[in-house]
XYZ file of C-alpha atoms in Angstrom:
169
model
C -61.544 -4.089 -57.207
C -62.277 -0.597 -55.892
C -61.008 -1.216 -52.363
C -57.452 -2.443 -53.839
C -57.628 1.157 -56.388
C -57.789 2.860 -53.476
C -55.965 1.245 -50.853
C -52.953 1.727 -53.480
C -53.666 5.484 -53.946
C -53.604 5.973 -50.227
C -49.943 3.889 -50.206
C -49.179 5.997 -52.994
C -50.343 9.439 -51.831
C -48.756 8.571 -48.212
C -44.922 9.611 -49.158
C -45.966 13.146 -50.759
C -48.124 14.163 -47.598
C -45.782 13.223 -44.955
C -42.350 14.256 -47.263
C -44.618 17.710 -48.012
C -45.318 18.077 -43.899
C -41.816 17.758 -43.503
C -40.830 19.874 -46.108
C -42.911 22.626 -44.803
C -41.547 22.269 -41.126
C -38.289 22.573 -42.259
C -37.817 24.235 -45.601
C -34.673 25.313 -45.398
C -32.944 21.810 -45.708
C -34.789 21.282 -49.615
C -34.125 24.776 -50.603
C -30.412 24.528 -49.855
C -30.327 21.470 -52.123
C -32.488 23.149 -54.433
C -30.458 26.469 -55.382
C -28.823 25.206 -58.523
C -31.924 24.365 -59.818
C -34.213 27.591 -58.769
C -30.954 29.504 -60.136
C -30.927 28.121 -63.777
C -34.705 28.860 -63.775
C -35.054 32.087 -62.001
C -34.400 33.790 -65.236
C -37.659 31.611 -66.908
C -39.997 32.534 -64.134
C -38.841 36.260 -64.238
C -39.474 36.698 -68.014
C -42.892 34.378 -67.782
C -44.408 36.569 -64.897
C -42.449 39.065 -62.793
C -45.066 38.543 -59.993
C -44.129 34.670 -59.673
C -42.030 33.743 -56.525
C -38.400 33.201 -57.344
C -36.766 32.841 -54.283
C -35.922 28.793 -53.479
C -37.513 28.984 -49.798
C -40.684 30.500 -51.606
C -41.030 27.180 -54.626
C -40.110 24.969 -51.881
C -42.545 25.973 -49.833
C -44.768 25.937 -52.826
C -44.126 22.576 -53.887
C -44.241 21.275 -50.292
C -47.674 22.518 -50.100
C -49.035 21.634 -53.575
C -47.417 18.053 -52.882
C -49.611 17.858 -49.553
C -52.781 19.045 -51.266
C -52.648 16.860 -54.579
C -51.508 13.815 -51.716
C -54.727 14.473 -49.812
C -56.907 14.944 -52.394
C -55.089 11.102 -54.292
C -55.571 9.566 -51.094
C -59.162 10.781 -50.500
C -60.457 9.946 -54.259
C -60.866 13.476 -55.095
C -59.479 14.957 -58.267
C -56.967 11.813 -58.550
C -55.997 12.416 -62.019
C -55.076 16.096 -61.579
C -53.860 15.548 -58.277
C -51.417 12.530 -59.512
C -50.423 14.825 -62.774
C -49.373 17.562 -60.636
C -47.591 15.202 -58.012
C -45.578 13.702 -61.106
C -44.785 16.882 -62.261
C -43.639 18.286 -58.875
C -41.471 14.962 -58.488
C -39.384 15.049 -61.377
C -37.649 18.622 -60.423
C -37.357 16.704 -57.051
C -35.496 13.581 -58.557
C -32.858 16.220 -60.620
C -32.114 17.869 -57.291
C -32.312 15.486 -55.695
C -28.497 14.458 -54.601
C -28.568 10.617 -53.757
C -27.675 7.114 -54.623
C -28.923 4.692 -57.312
C -31.874 3.571 -55.131
C -33.593 6.984 -54.541
C -33.525 7.585 -58.206
C -34.824 3.961 -58.826
C -37.891 4.777 -56.230
C -38.868 8.201 -57.622
C -38.805 6.209 -60.778
C -40.669 3.479 -59.319
C -43.002 6.296 -57.889
C -43.187 8.661 -60.954
C -44.572 5.275 -62.841
C -47.343 4.536 -60.262
C -48.445 8.256 -60.291
C -48.522 8.136 -64.134
C -51.400 4.892 -64.299
C -52.811 7.047 -61.416
C -53.275 9.827 -64.164
C -54.463 7.971 -66.826
C -56.901 5.457 -64.406
C -60.818 5.599 -65.031
C -61.677 3.611 -62.534
C -63.366 0.979 -65.325
C -65.427 4.142 -66.398
C -64.669 5.112 -70.401
C -62.812 8.122 -70.665
C -63.968 11.764 -71.958
C -62.599 10.996 -75.134
C -64.360 7.566 -75.627
C -67.286 8.956 -74.581
C -67.283 11.815 -76.996
C -65.931 10.516 -80.066
C -69.017 7.361 -79.824
C -71.726 9.887 -79.194
C -70.515 11.359 -82.070
C -70.648 8.177 -84.031
C -74.184 7.663 -82.388
C -75.942 10.618 -83.665
C -74.069 10.359 -86.816
C -75.479 7.445 -87.366
C -78.868 8.364 -86.107
C -78.548 10.799 -88.987
C -77.749 8.590 -91.519
C -81.213 6.604 -90.547
C -83.327 10.204 -90.432
C -81.983 10.587 -93.872
C -82.533 6.758 -95.703
C -85.952 7.106 -93.734
C -87.164 10.730 -94.975
C -85.762 9.368 -98.782
C -88.112 6.343 -98.146
C -90.730 7.896 -97.319
C -90.730 10.303 -100.070
C -90.499 8.240 -102.643
C -93.597 6.309 -101.293
C -95.378 10.044 -101.273
C -94.432 10.625 -104.774
C -95.661 7.370 -105.970
C -98.785 7.591 -104.205
C -99.219 11.011 -105.689
C -98.382 9.553 -108.982
C -100.934 7.330 -108.533
C -103.662 9.280 -106.639
C -102.990 11.710 -110.077
C -104.336 8.252 -112.191
C -107.240 7.769 -110.218
C -110.189 8.834 -111.837
C -112.431 11.570 -110.208
């Protein structure tokens, strides 16, 4: 399963790396397309943190750089779950600003589905939540067993003490 998983991640990431590099080389074309969305989001960004960039060209460059870095991380198998989550989060505004036909929308939805699968893929290993909940269950069972053993030993010790008092001498 590992070679299939590796190939699938590389194929999924390739479109984001190529598109991110293309956008970094010519950000102006994409900046014009995202301007309506950035005009609506700019007041929110300025209220959140005035240091955040609000210029469409800068935002396009930041998203393109994030796509390249996250795409390379996904393709190389490093930080795959966070990388897939970053790419999925960036795909949503990209889909909203893209002026395309139904085919582009379906392509982006397919990519989003693949990214969501990659974001939750634990590569056959138990997730952190599973491991912690089972560790807690094991420790609780061990504690209950220790308490039962201590009670049993205390009963035996009490019975031994009563028996010892009855002995002469």
